[in-house]
mmCIF file of C-alpha atoms in Angstrom:
data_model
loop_
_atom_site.group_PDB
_atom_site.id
_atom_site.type_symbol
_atom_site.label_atom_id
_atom_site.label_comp_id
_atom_site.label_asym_id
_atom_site.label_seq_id
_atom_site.Cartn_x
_atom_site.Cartn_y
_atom_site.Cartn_z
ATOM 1 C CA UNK Y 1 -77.334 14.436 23.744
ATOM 2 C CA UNK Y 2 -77.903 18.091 24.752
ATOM 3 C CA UNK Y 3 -81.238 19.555 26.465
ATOM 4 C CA UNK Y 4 -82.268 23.196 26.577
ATOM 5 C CA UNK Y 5 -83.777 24.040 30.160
ATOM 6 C CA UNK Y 6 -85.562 26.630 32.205
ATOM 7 C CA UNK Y 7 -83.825 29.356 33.808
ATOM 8 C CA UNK Y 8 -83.875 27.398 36.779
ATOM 9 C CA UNK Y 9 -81.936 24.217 35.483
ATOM 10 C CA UNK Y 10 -84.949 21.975 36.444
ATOM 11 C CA UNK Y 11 -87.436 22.061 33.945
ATOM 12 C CA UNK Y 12 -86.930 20.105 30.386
ATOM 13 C CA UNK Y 13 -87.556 22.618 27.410
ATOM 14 C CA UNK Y 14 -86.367 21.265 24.666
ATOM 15 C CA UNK Y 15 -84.140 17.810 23.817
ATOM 16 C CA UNK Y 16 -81.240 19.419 21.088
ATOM 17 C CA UNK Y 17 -81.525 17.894 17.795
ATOM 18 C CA UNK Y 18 -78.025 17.761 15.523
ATOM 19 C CA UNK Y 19 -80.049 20.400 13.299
ATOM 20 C CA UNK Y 20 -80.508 22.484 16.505
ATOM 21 C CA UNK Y 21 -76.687 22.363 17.385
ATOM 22 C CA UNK Y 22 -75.711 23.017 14.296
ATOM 23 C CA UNK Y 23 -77.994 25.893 13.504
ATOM 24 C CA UNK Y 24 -76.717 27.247 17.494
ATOM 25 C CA UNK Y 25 -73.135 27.022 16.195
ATOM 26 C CA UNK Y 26 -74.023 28.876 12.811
ATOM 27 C CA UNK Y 27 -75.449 31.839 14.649
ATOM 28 C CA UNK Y 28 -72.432 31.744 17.075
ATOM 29 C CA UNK Y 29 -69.950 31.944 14.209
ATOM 30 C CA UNK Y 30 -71.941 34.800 13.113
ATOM 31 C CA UNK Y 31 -71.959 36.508 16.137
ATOM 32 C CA UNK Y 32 -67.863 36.345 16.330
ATOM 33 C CA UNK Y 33 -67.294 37.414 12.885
ATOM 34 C CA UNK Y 34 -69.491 40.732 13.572
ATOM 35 C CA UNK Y 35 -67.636 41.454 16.868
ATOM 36 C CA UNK Y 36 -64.554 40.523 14.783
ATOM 37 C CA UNK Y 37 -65.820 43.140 12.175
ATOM 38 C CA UNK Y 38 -67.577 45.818 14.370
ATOM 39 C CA UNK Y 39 -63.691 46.049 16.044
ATOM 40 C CA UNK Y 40 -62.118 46.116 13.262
ATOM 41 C CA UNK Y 41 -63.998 49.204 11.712
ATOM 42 C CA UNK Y 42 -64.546 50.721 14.870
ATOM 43 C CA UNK Y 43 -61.988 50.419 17.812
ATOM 44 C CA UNK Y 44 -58.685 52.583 18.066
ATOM 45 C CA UNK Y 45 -56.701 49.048 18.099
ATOM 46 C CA UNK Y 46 -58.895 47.628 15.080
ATOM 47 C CA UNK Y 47 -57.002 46.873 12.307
ATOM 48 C CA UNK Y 48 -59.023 50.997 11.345
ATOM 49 C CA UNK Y 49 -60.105 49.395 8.084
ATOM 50 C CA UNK Y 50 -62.667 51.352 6.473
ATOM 51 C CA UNK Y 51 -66.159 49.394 6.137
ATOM 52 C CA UNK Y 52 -66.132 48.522 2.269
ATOM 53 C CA UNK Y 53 -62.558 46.511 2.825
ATOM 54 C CA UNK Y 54 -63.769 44.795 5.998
ATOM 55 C CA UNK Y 55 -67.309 43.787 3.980
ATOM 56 C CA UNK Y 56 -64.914 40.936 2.481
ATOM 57 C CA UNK Y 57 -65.127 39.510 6.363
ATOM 58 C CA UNK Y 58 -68.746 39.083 6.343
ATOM 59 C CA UNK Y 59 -70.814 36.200 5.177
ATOM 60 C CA UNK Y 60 -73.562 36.502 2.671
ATOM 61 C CA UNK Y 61 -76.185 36.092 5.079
ATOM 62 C CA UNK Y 62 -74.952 39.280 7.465
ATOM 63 C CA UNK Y 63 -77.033 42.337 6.777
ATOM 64 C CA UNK Y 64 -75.191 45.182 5.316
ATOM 65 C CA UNK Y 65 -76.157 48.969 3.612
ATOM 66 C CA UNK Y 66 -76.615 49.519 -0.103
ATOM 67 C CA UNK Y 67 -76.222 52.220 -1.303
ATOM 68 C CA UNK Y 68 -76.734 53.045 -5.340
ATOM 69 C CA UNK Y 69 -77.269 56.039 -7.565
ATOM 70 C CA UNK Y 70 -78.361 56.487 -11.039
ATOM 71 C CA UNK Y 71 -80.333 58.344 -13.582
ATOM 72 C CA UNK Y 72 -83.990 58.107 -13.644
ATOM 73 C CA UNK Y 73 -83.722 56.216 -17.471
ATOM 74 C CA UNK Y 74 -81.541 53.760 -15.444
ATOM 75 C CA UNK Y 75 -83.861 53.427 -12.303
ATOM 76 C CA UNK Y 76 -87.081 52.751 -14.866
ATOM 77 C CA UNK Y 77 -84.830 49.770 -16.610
ATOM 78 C CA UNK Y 78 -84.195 48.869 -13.173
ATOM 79 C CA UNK Y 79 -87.872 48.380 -12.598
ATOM 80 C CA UNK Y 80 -89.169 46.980 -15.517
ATOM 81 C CA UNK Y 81 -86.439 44.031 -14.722
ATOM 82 C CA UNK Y 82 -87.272 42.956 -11.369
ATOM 83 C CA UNK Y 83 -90.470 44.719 -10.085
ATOM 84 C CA UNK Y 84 -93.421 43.213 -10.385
ATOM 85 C CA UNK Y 85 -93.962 44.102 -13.952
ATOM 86 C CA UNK Y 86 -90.760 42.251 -14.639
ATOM 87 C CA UNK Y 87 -90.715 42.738 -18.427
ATOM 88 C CA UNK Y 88 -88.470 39.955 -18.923
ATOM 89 C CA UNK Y 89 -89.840 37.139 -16.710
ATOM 90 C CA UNK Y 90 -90.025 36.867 -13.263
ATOM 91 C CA UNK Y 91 -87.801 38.172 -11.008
ATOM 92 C CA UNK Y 92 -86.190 36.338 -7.609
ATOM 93 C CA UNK Y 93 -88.399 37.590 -4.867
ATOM 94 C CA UNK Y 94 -85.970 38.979 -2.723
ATOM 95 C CA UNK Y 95 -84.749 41.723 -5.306
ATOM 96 C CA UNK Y 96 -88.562 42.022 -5.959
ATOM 97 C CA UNK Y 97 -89.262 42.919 -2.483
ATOM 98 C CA UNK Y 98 -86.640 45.331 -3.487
ATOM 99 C CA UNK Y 99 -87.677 47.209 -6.588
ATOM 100 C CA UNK Y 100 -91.897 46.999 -5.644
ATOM 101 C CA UNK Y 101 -91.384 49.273 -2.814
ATOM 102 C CA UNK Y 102 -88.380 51.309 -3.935
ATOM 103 C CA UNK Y 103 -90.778 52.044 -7.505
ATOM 104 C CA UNK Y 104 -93.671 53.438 -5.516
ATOM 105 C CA UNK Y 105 -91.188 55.651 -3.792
ATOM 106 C CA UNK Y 106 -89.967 56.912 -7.071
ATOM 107 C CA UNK Y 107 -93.755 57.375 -8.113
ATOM 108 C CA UNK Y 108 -94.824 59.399 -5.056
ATOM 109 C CA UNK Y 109 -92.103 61.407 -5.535
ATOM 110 C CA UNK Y 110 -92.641 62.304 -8.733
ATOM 111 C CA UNK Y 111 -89.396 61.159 -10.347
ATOM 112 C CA UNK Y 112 -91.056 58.961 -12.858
ATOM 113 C CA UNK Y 113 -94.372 58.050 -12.962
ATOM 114 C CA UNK Y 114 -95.911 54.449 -13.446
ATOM 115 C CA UNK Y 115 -96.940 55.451 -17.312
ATOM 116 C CA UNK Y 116 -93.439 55.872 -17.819
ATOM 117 C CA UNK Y 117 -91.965 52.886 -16.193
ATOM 118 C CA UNK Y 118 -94.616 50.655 -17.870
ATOM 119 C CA UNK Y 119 -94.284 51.757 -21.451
ATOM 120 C CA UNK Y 120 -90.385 52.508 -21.518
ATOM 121 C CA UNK Y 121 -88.212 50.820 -24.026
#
């Protein structure tokens, strides 16, 4: 059985569940595969790969940029799909916490307005 003390060594925090191990292990792994990554992408004796062909190193769960363009016609579709108005039934709440945000950006700048994204096609 493991136990997770004080600084000190003395003091009992915590008695280590298998969950807890486990879970410990799962973050380790992560941790190697984005040293493993971060030197492959950016240290002279990497393997230099640009980021997009080391992405297929990372796990699903690793954070990683986005980036995506389009016309405003497309962004509006985009919108009436997953945002909150989700014109098609609801959408998974992570790419709502997405597209609610991102389509009040697009509002206050004046690239569509809500009008429009409501009462598009």
């Amino acid at each position: 059985m493991d136990y997770l003390y004080d600084y000190s060594g003395e003091k009992l925090i915590h008695r280590l569940t298998a969950i807890d191990r486990t879970v410990a292990a799962y973050y380790d792994l992560f941790e190697k595969i984005e040293s493993e990554y971060l030197f492959d992408v950016t240290e002279p004796d990497g393997y230099k790969l640009k980021p997009e062909e080391a992405r297929g190193m990372l796990p699903l769960d690793l954070k990683s940029e986005l980036i995506v363009t389009g016309f405003v016609s497309d962004w509006i579709h985009f919108f009436r799909l997953r945002s909150h108005i989700a014109a098609t039934g609801k959408p998974h709440p992570d790419i709502q916490k997405l597209a609610d945000p991102l389509m009040q950006e697009f509002i206050d700048k004046n690239y569509c307005t809500d009008e429009q994204i409501k009462n598009s096609n």
